[in-house]
CSV table of C-alpha atoms in Angstrom, one decimal:
chain,number,residue,atom,x,y,z
A,1,MET,CA,-121.0,23.1,85.1
A,2,LYS,CA,-120.1,26.1,87.3
A,3,ALA,CA,-117.6,28.5,85.7
A,4,ASP,CA,-116.2,32.0,86.0
A,5,ARG,CA,-115.8,32.8,82.3
A,6,ILE,CA,-116.4,31.2,78.9
A,7,LEU,CA,-114.6,32.4,75.8
A,8,VAL,CA,-116.6,31.9,72.6
A,9,ASP,CA,-116.5,33.0,68.9
A,10,CYS,CA,-112.9,32.1,68.7
A,11,HIS,CA,-110.4,29.5,67.3
A,12,VAL,CA,-107.9,27.9,69.6
A,13,ALA,CA,-104.3,26.7,68.8
A,14,THR,CA,-104.2,24.4,71.9
A,15,MET,CA,-100.5,23.4,71.1
A,16,ALA,CA,-101.4,19.9,72.2
A,17,GLU,CA,-99.2,17.2,70.6
A,18,GLY,CA,-100.7,15.0,67.9
A,19,GLY,CA,-103.8,15.6,65.9
A,20,ALA,CA,-104.4,18.8,63.9
A,21,ALA,CA,-101.6,21.2,63.2
A,22,TYR,CA,-101.1,23.5,66.3
A,23,GLY,CA,-103.7,21.4,68.0
A,24,ALA,CA,-106.2,23.7,66.4
A,25,VAL,CA,-109.9,23.7,67.3
A,26,GLU,CA,-111.9,26.1,65.1
A,27,ASP,CA,-115.1,27.7,66.2
A,28,ALA,CA,-114.2,26.8,69.8
A,29,ALA,CA,-115.1,27.6,73.3
A,30,VAL,CA,-112.9,27.7,76.4
A,31,VAL,CA,-114.4,27.4,79.9
A,32,ILE,CA,-112.5,28.8,82.9
A,33,ALA,CA,-113.1,28.3,86.6
A,34,ASP,CA,-110.9,29.3,89.6
A,35,GLY,CA,-108.0,30.4,87.3
A,36,ARG,CA,-107.9,27.0,85.4
A,37,ILE,CA,-109.2,25.8,82.1
A,38,VAL,CA,-112.0,23.3,82.8
A,39,TRP,CA,-113.1,22.6,79.2
A,40,VAL,CA,-112.0,23.4,75.7
A,41,GLY,CA,-113.4,22.1,72.4
A,42,PRO,CA,-115.8,22.8,69.6
A,43,ARG,CA,-118.4,25.4,70.7
A,44,ALA,CA,-121.2,23.2,69.5
A,45,GLU,CA,-120.2,20.7,72.2
A,46,ALA,CA,-119.6,23.1,75.0
A,47,PRO,CA,-121.2,22.2,78.3
A,48,ALA,CA,-123.9,24.3,79.8
A,49,VAL,CA,-122.3,26.7,82.3
A,50,GLU,CA,-123.8,28.6,85.2
A,51,GLY,CA,-122.8,32.1,86.4
A,52,ALA,CA,-120.1,32.6,83.8
A,53,ALA,CA,-119.1,35.9,82.1
A,54,VAL,CA,-119.1,35.4,78.4
A,55,ASP,CA,-116.3,36.9,76.4
A,56,ARG,CA,-117.0,37.0,72.6
A,57,LEU,CA,-113.8,37.2,70.7
A,58,ASP,CA,-115.0,38.0,67.2
A,59,GLY,CA,-113.3,35.2,65.5
A,60,ARG,CA,-109.8,35.8,67.0
A,61,TRP,CA,-107.3,33.0,67.7
A,62,ILE,CA,-106.3,31.9,71.2
A,63,THR,CA,-103.0,30.3,72.1
A,64,PRO,CA,-101.4,29.4,75.4
A,65,GLY,CA,-99.8,32.5,77.0
A,66,LEU,CA,-96.3,32.6,75.6
A,67,ILE,CA,-93.4,31.6,77.9
A,68,ASP,CA,-90.0,33.4,77.6
A,69,CYS,CA,-87.8,30.7,79.2
A,70,HIS,CA,-84.5,32.6,79.0
A,71,THR,CA,-84.0,36.2,79.9
A,72,HIS,CA,-81.6,38.5,81.7
A,73,LEU,CA,-84.4,41.1,82.2
A,74,VAL,CA,-83.0,42.8,85.3
A,75,PHE,CA,-79.9,44.9,84.8
A,76,GLY,CA,-78.5,48.4,85.1
A,77,GLY,CA,-77.5,50.6,82.2
A,78,ASP,CA,-77.1,49.4,78.6
A,79,ARG,CA,-74.3,48.5,76.2
A,80,SER,CA,-75.2,50.4,73.1
A,81,GLY,CA,-71.6,51.6,72.9
A,82,GLU,CA,-70.4,48.0,72.6
A,83,PHE,CA,-73.0,47.5,69.9
A,84,GLU,CA,-71.3,50.3,68.0
A,85,GLN,CA,-67.9,48.6,68.6
A,86,ARG,CA,-69.2,45.3,67.2
A,87,LEU,CA,-70.5,47.1,64.1
A,88,GLY,CA,-67.0,48.5,63.7
A,89,GLY,CA,-65.5,45.0,63.7
A,90,ALA,CA,-64.8,44.1,67.3
A,91,THR,CA,-65.9,40.6,68.4
A,92,TYR,CA,-67.8,39.8,71.5
A,93,GLU,CA,-64.8,37.9,72.9
A,94,GLU,CA,-62.4,40.8,72.2
A,95,ILE,CA,-64.8,43.2,74.0
A,96,ALA,CA,-65.2,40.8,77.0
A,97,ARG,CA,-61.4,40.2,77.3
A,98,ALA,CA,-60.8,44.0,77.3
A,99,GLY,CA,-63.0,44.5,80.3
A,100,GLY,CA,-66.3,45.1,78.5
A,101,GLY,CA,-69.2,42.8,78.1
A,102,ILE,CA,-70.8,41.4,81.1
A,103,VAL,CA,-68.6,43.1,83.6
A,104,SER,CA,-69.6,46.6,82.3
A,105,SER,CA,-73.2,45.6,83.1
A,106,VAL,CA,-72.0,44.5,86.5
A,107,ALA,CA,-70.8,48.0,87.4
A,108,ALA,CA,-74.1,49.5,86.3
A,109,THR,CA,-76.2,46.9,88.1
A,110,ARG,CA,-74.3,47.3,91.4
A,111,ALA,CA,-74.8,51.0,91.3
A,112,ALA,CA,-78.5,50.9,90.7
A,113,SER,CA,-81.1,50.8,93.4
A,114,GLU,CA,-83.8,48.1,93.6
A,115,GLU,CA,-86.3,50.7,92.6
A,116,ALA,CA,-84.3,51.7,89.6
A,117,LEU,CA,-83.8,48.1,88.5
A,118,TYR,CA,-87.5,47.4,88.9
A,119,ALA,CA,-88.4,50.4,86.8
A,120,SER,CA,-86.1,49.6,84.0
A,121,ALA,CA,-87.0,45.9,83.9
A,122,THR,CA,-90.7,46.6,83.8
A,123,ARG,CA,-90.2,48.8,80.8
A,124,ARG,CA,-88.5,45.9,79.0
A,125,LEU,CA,-91.2,43.5,80.3
A,126,ALA,CA,-93.8,45.7,78.6
A,127,GLY,CA,-92.4,44.6,75.2
A,128,LEU,CA,-92.7,40.9,76.2
A,129,THR,CA,-96.2,41.2,77.6
A,130,ALA,CA,-97.4,43.1,74.6
A,131,THR,CA,-96.3,40.1,72.5
A,132,GLY,CA,-98.3,37.6,74.5
A,133,VAL,CA,-95.9,36.6,77.3
A,134,THR,CA,-97.5,35.4,80.5
A,135,THR,CA,-94.6,33.6,82.1
A,136,VAL,CA,-91.0,34.8,82.1
A,137,GLU,CA,-87.7,33.4,83.5
A,138,ILE,CA,-85.3,36.0,84.9
A,139,LYS,CA,-81.7,35.3,85.7
A,140,SER,CA,-79.3,37.0,88.1
A,141,GLY,CA,-75.7,37.3,87.1
A,142,TYR,CA,-75.0,41.0,86.7
A,143,GLY,CA,-74.4,41.5,90.4
A,144,LEU,CA,-71.6,39.0,91.1
A,145,ASP,CA,-71.4,39.8,94.8
A,146,ARG,CA,-73.7,38.7,97.5
A,147,ASP,CA,-75.7,42.0,98.0
A,148,SER,CA,-76.1,42.7,94.3
A,149,GLU,CA,-77.1,39.1,93.3
A,150,LEU,CA,-79.7,39.1,96.1
A,151,LYS,CA,-80.9,42.5,94.9
A,152,MET,CA,-81.4,41.3,91.4
A,153,LEU,CA,-83.3,38.2,92.6
A,154,ARG,CA,-85.5,40.3,94.9
A,155,VAL,CA,-86.4,42.6,92.0
A,156,ALA,CA,-87.3,39.5,89.9
A,157,ARG,CA,-89.6,38.2,92.6
A,158,ARG,CA,-91.2,41.7,92.9
A,159,ILE,CA,-91.9,41.6,89.1
A,160,GLY,CA,-93.7,38.4,89.6
A,161,ARG,CA,-95.9,39.8,92.4
A,162,GLU,CA,-96.7,43.2,90.9
A,163,ALA,CA,-96.1,43.4,87.1
A,164,GLY,CA,-98.8,41.1,85.6
A,165,VAL,CA,-96.6,38.1,84.7
A,166,GLU,CA,-95.6,34.9,86.3
A,167,VAL,CA,-91.8,34.8,87.1
A,168,ARG,CA,-89.3,31.9,87.5
A,169,THR,CA,-85.9,32.9,88.8
A,170,SER,CA,-82.5,31.4,88.0
A,171,TYR,CA,-79.3,32.1,90.0
A,172,LEU,CA,-76.5,32.8,87.5
A,173,GLY,CA,-73.6,33.4,89.8
A,174,LEU,CA,-71.2,31.8,87.4
A,175,HIS,CA,-71.8,34.3,84.6
A,176,ALA,CA,-68.5,36.2,84.7
A,177,VAL,CA,-65.6,36.8,87.1
A,178,PRO,CA,-66.0,40.2,88.6
A,179,PRO,CA,-63.1,42.7,88.4
A,180,GLU,CA,-62.2,42.5,92.0
A,181,HIS,CA,-61.5,38.7,91.7
A,182,LYS,CA,-59.6,38.7,88.4
A,183,ALA,CA,-56.4,37.8,90.2
A,184,ASP,CA,-58.1,35.0,92.2
A,185,ARG,CA,-61.0,33.5,90.3
A,186,ALA,CA,-61.0,30.5,92.6
A,187,ALA,CA,-62.0,32.8,95.5
A,188,TYR,CA,-65.0,34.1,93.5
A,189,VAL,CA,-66.1,30.6,92.5
A,190,ASP,CA,-66.0,29.7,96.2
A,191,LEU,CA,-68.1,32.8,97.0
A,192,ALA,CA,-70.6,32.2,94.3
A,193,ILE,CA,-71.1,28.5,95.2
A,194,ASP,CA,-70.6,28.3,98.9
A,195,ASP,CA,-71.9,31.7,100.1
A,196,ILE,CA,-74.2,33.5,97.7
A,197,LEU,CA,-76.2,30.5,96.4
A,198,PRO,CA,-77.1,29.1,99.9
A,199,VAL,CA,-78.2,32.5,101.1
A,200,ALA,CA,-80.3,33.2,98.0
A,201,HIS,CA,-81.9,29.8,98.4
A,202,ALA,CA,-82.6,30.3,102.1
A,203,GLU,CA,-84.4,33.5,101.3
A,204,GLY,CA,-86.6,31.7,98.7
A,205,LEU,CA,-85.2,33.6,95.8
A,206,VAL,CA,-84.1,30.8,93.6
A,207,ASP,CA,-86.1,28.4,91.4
A,208,ALA,CA,-83.1,27.0,89.3
A,209,VAL,CA,-79.4,27.4,89.0
A,210,ASP,CA,-77.6,28.4,85.8
A,211,ALA,CA,-74.0,28.8,84.6
A,212,TYR,CA,-72.1,30.1,81.6
A,213,CYS,CA,-69.7,27.4,80.4
A,214,GLU,CA,-67.2,28.8,77.9
A,215,PRO,CA,-63.5,29.5,77.7
A,216,ILE,CA,-64.2,33.2,78.3
A,217,ALA,CA,-66.4,32.3,81.3
A,218,PHE,CA,-66.3,29.1,83.5
A,219,SER,CA,-64.9,25.7,83.0
A,220,GLY,CA,-66.7,22.4,83.1
A,221,GLU,CA,-65.0,21.6,86.4
A,222,GLU,CA,-66.2,24.9,88.0
A,223,VAL,CA,-69.7,24.2,86.7
A,224,VAL,CA,-69.7,20.7,88.2
A,225,ARG,CA,-69.0,22.2,91.6
A,226,LEU,CA,-72.0,24.6,91.2
A,227,PHE,CA,-74.3,21.8,90.0
A,228,GLU,CA,-73.3,19.5,92.9
A,229,LYS,CA,-74.2,22.3,95.3
A,230,ALA,CA,-77.5,22.9,93.5
A,231,GLY,CA,-78.3,19.2,93.8
A,232,ALA,CA,-77.5,19.3,97.5
A,233,LEU,CA,-80.0,22.1,97.9
A,234,GLY,CA,-82.7,20.3,95.8
A,235,LEU,CA,-82.5,22.9,93.0
A,236,PRO,CA,-82.7,22.0,89.3
A,237,VAL,CA,-80.0,23.2,86.9
A,238,LYS,CA,-79.7,24.9,83.5
A,239,LEU,CA,-76.7,25.7,81.4
A,240,HIS,CA,-75.5,28.3,78.8
A,241,ALA,CA,-73.9,25.6,76.7
A,242,ASP,CA,-71.7,25.4,73.6
A,243,GLN,CA,-72.6,28.9,72.4
A,244,LEU,CA,-69.1,29.9,71.1
A,245,SER,CA,-67.4,26.6,71.0
A,246,ASP,CA,-67.9,22.9,71.7
A,247,GLY,CA,-66.9,22.7,75.3
A,248,GLY,CA,-68.9,19.6,76.2
A,249,GLY,CA,-71.7,21.7,77.7
A,250,ALA,CA,-74.4,19.6,76.2
A,251,GLU,CA,-73.0,16.4,77.7
A,252,LEU,CA,-72.5,18.2,81.0
A,253,ALA,CA,-76.1,19.4,81.0
A,254,ALA,CA,-77.3,15.9,80.2
A,255,HIS,CA,-75.1,14.3,82.9
A,256,TYR,CA,-76.8,16.5,85.6
A,257,GLY,CA,-80.3,16.1,84.1
A,258,ALA,CA,-80.6,19.8,83.4
A,259,LEU,CA,-83.9,21.3,82.6
A,260,SER,CA,-82.3,22.9,79.5
A,261,ALA,CA,-79.1,23.5,77.6
A,262,ASP,CA,-79.3,27.0,76.0
A,263,HIS,CA,-77.7,28.4,72.8
A,264,VAL,CA,-76.1,25.0,71.7
A,265,GLU,CA,-74.8,26.4,68.4
A,266,HIS,CA,-71.6,24.3,68.6
A,267,ALA,CA,-73.0,21.2,70.4
A,268,SER,CA,-71.8,17.9,69.0
A,269,GLU,CA,-73.9,15.0,67.9
A,270,VAL,CA,-72.6,13.1,70.9
A,271,GLY,CA,-73.8,15.9,73.2
A,272,ILE,CA,-77.2,16.1,71.5
A,273,ALA,CA,-77.7,12.4,71.8
A,274,ALA,CA,-77.0,12.7,75.5
A,275,MET,CA,-79.5,15.5,75.8
A,276,ALA,CA,-82.1,13.4,74.1
A,277,LYS,CA,-81.5,10.5,76.5
A,278,ALA,CA,-81.7,12.7,79.5
A,279,GLY,CA,-84.7,14.7,78.3
A,280,VAL,CA,-82.9,18.0,78.3
A,281,VAL,CA,-84.6,20.8,76.3
A,282,ALA,CA,-82.5,22.8,73.8
A,283,VAL,CA,-83.3,26.5,74.2
A,284,LEU,CA,-82.6,28.3,70.9
A,285,LEU,CA,-81.8,32.0,71.2
A,286,PRO,CA,-82.0,33.7,67.8
A,287,GLY,CA,-81.6,37.2,69.1
A,288,ALA,CA,-78.1,36.6,70.3
A,289,TYR,CA,-77.2,34.7,67.1
A,290,LEU,CA,-78.4,37.8,65.1
A,291,MET,CA,-76.7,40.4,67.2
A,292,LEU,CA,-73.3,38.6,67.4
A,293,HIS,CA,-73.3,38.0,63.6
A,294,GLU,CA,-72.8,34.3,64.2
A,295,THR,CA,-72.4,32.0,61.3
A,296,THR,CA,-72.8,28.6,62.9
A,297,PRO,CA,-76.5,28.1,63.7
A,298,PRO,CA,-77.7,25.5,66.2
A,299,PRO,CA,-77.7,22.0,64.7
A,300,VAL,CA,-81.5,21.9,64.3
A,301,ASP,CA,-81.5,18.9,62.0
A,302,LEU,CA,-79.5,16.9,64.6
A,303,LEU,CA,-81.9,18.0,67.3
A,304,ARG,CA,-84.8,16.8,65.2
A,305,LYS,CA,-83.0,13.6,64.4
A,306,HIS,CA,-82.5,12.7,68.0
A,307,GLY,CA,-85.8,14.0,69.2
A,308,VAL,CA,-84.6,16.8,71.4
A,309,ALA,CA,-87.4,19.3,72.3
A,310,MET,CA,-86.6,22.8,71.1
A,311,ALA,CA,-87.7,25.9,73.0
A,312,VAL,CA,-87.4,29.5,71.7
A,313,ALA,CA,-86.6,32.5,73.9
A,314,THR,CA,-85.6,36.1,73.6
A,315,ASP,CA,-82.4,36.0,75.8
A,316,CYS,CA,-83.3,39.7,76.5
A,317,ASN,CA,-80.1,41.2,77.8
A,318,PRO,CA,-78.1,44.4,77.5
A,319,GLY,CA,-75.1,43.1,75.5
A,320,THR,CA,-75.9,40.4,73.0
A,321,SER,CA,-79.7,40.2,72.7
A,322,PRO,CA,-81.5,43.5,73.3
A,323,VAL,CA,-84.7,41.8,72.2
A,324,ALA,CA,-87.9,42.6,74.1
A,325,SER,CA,-90.4,40.9,71.7
A,326,MET,CA,-91.4,37.3,71.8
A,327,THR,CA,-93.0,37.3,68.4
A,328,ALA,CA,-89.7,38.8,67.0
A,329,ALA,CA,-87.9,35.8,68.5
A,330,LEU,CA,-90.3,33.5,66.8
A,331,ASN,CA,-89.8,35.1,63.5
A,332,LEU,CA,-86.0,35.0,63.9
A,333,ALA,CA,-86.1,31.3,64.9
A,334,CYS,CA,-87.9,30.5,61.7
A,335,VAL,CA,-85.9,32.8,59.4
A,336,GLN,CA,-82.4,32.1,60.8
A,337,PHE,CA,-82.7,28.5,62.1
A,338,ARG,CA,-85.4,27.2,59.7
A,339,LEU,CA,-87.8,26.1,62.4
A,340,THR,CA,-91.4,25.7,61.1
A,341,PRO,CA,-93.9,28.1,62.5
A,342,GLU,CA,-95.5,25.2,64.4
A,343,GLU,CA,-92.1,24.2,65.9
A,344,ALA,CA,-91.4,27.8,66.9
A,345,LEU,CA,-94.8,28.3,68.5
A,346,ALA,CA,-94.5,25.0,70.4
A,347,GLY,CA,-91.1,26.2,71.5
A,348,ALA,CA,-92.6,29.3,73.1
A,349,THR,CA,-95.4,27.5,74.8
A,350,ARG,CA,-95.4,23.7,75.5
A,351,ILE,CA,-91.7,23.2,75.3
A,352,ALA,CA,-90.8,26.4,77.0
A,353,ALA,CA,-92.8,25.3,80.0
A,354,LYS,CA,-90.8,22.0,80.0
A,355,ALA,CA,-87.6,24.1,79.9
A,356,LEU,CA,-88.7,25.7,83.2
A,357,GLY,CA,-89.9,22.5,84.8
A,358,LEU,CA,-93.5,23.6,84.7
A,359,THR,CA,-96.3,21.2,84.0
A,360,ASP,CA,-99.4,23.4,84.5
A,361,ARG,CA,-99.1,25.7,81.4
A,362,GLY,CA,-98.1,25.9,77.8
A,363,VAL,CA,-101.1,24.0,76.4
A,364,VAL,CA,-104.8,25.0,76.3
A,365,ALA,CA,-106.2,21.9,78.0
A,366,ALA,CA,-108.5,21.1,80.9
A,367,GLY,CA,-106.6,21.3,84.2
A,368,MET,CA,-104.0,23.9,82.9
A,369,ARG,CA,-103.7,27.4,84.2
A,370,ALA,CA,-105.9,29.8,82.2
A,371,ASP,CA,-102.9,31.8,80.9
A,372,LEU,CA,-103.9,32.7,77.4
A,373,ALA,CA,-103.1,35.1,74.6
A,374,VAL,CA,-105.8,36.3,72.2
A,375,TRP,CA,-104.6,37.4,68.7
A,376,ASP,CA,-105.8,39.5,65.8
A,377,ILE,CA,-104.7,36.9,63.2
A,378,GLY,CA,-106.3,34.7,60.6
A,379,ARG,CA,-104.0,31.7,61.2
A,380,PRO,CA,-101.4,30.7,63.8
A,381,ALA,CA,-98.4,31.0,61.4
A,382,GLU,CA,-98.9,34.8,61.4
A,383,LEU,CA,-97.3,34.9,64.9
A,384,CYS,CA,-94.0,33.9,63.2
A,385,TYR,CA,-94.6,35.7,60.0
A,386,TRP,CA,-95.0,39.4,61.1
A,387,LEU,CA,-92.0,41.2,62.4
A,388,GLY,CA,-93.0,44.1,64.6
A,389,ALA,CA,-96.8,44.1,63.9
A,390,PRO,CA,-99.1,44.6,66.9
A,391,LEU,CA,-101.0,41.3,66.9
A,392,LEU,CA,-102.1,40.9,70.5
A,393,SER,CA,-105.7,41.6,71.4
A,394,ARG,CA,-105.6,40.7,75.1
A,395,ARG,CA,-104.0,38.4,77.7
A,396,TYR,CA,-105.6,36.3,80.4
A,397,LEU,CA,-103.5,35.5,83.4
A,398,ALA,CA,-105.1,32.8,85.6
A,399,GLY,CA,-108.3,33.6,83.9
A,400,ASN,CA,-108.3,37.3,84.4
A,401,THR,CA,-107.8,39.8,81.6
A,402,THR,CA,-104.6,42.0,81.8
């Protein structure tokens, strides 16, 4: 067998379903050619390879590269002042209704140059890649006018080209109503759906379409219009659903065959059953739950009961989840939501890939991209156990070390 690289003296948590916990193969070998995995299994059974570099990993564990399937990584400024307000007793909704929250980030993002947005986003990205992330989703939604939304999406694409990570973009035009449209939100909805989205799509900047469906954001009827437009353009959809209240977001996501419904703290059993039937992934965001001092966790037992796949993501954003560590998100998902470590790690690999509509990563298996993370751990559960410990030894992106 011809190969470019073989990894030996290692253990692999393949994250394949069925079989051993974590899909674990101890004393393993991984063979890589042309950026893909061509063989994985016990080292004693590894095929003979020609011309391959040999990486000896000194007994370390390999997992699929982690996938952060929900971030708002590109934005201007920060909202540490609102953090202080919340600690003083103000609620997220009170701050938003008073003109803070998302719209304060809009002003800072509009004022920032593409170069400044790229520089600040890559600083935050460093925290994600240092915790094993090889694929990241990045949303727009802090521009809320044509030029600024396109600016954010161009920066996200640049990150994917230059910053050592694979990027998927989501257009989040229905994130908040910008200040200049407060008196005529219908005009903004028209702009976001009929003007900005088609232009962003025509420029090749959009992989999926997202919306924030809440009483403080956008109604189900407004989201339906957006999703119908996305469908006409051939784009998949996602939804910030039922975070602060049960607004039927889970059912709406299911009706449109969304890739994922994210947050879902207040989703009903009817909505969860609909998600299960439609194959919609529930993306759990423990950083936002922590920072907002929420008391109603996602209905994990109902999600398990109905067989809804659960992903885990950082929700890295300036207001409600300033989390730039994927392993921290795994720990919080276990501690706050009572996921098992195996569920959490699957949620940041195999299931996170599904939440982005990706079928070529998230599992260490023949035919998959050789996006891998190598860890200084004794067992996979440590990735969910340590909070803040430097566990990553190296990453491979398409078979190349980064």
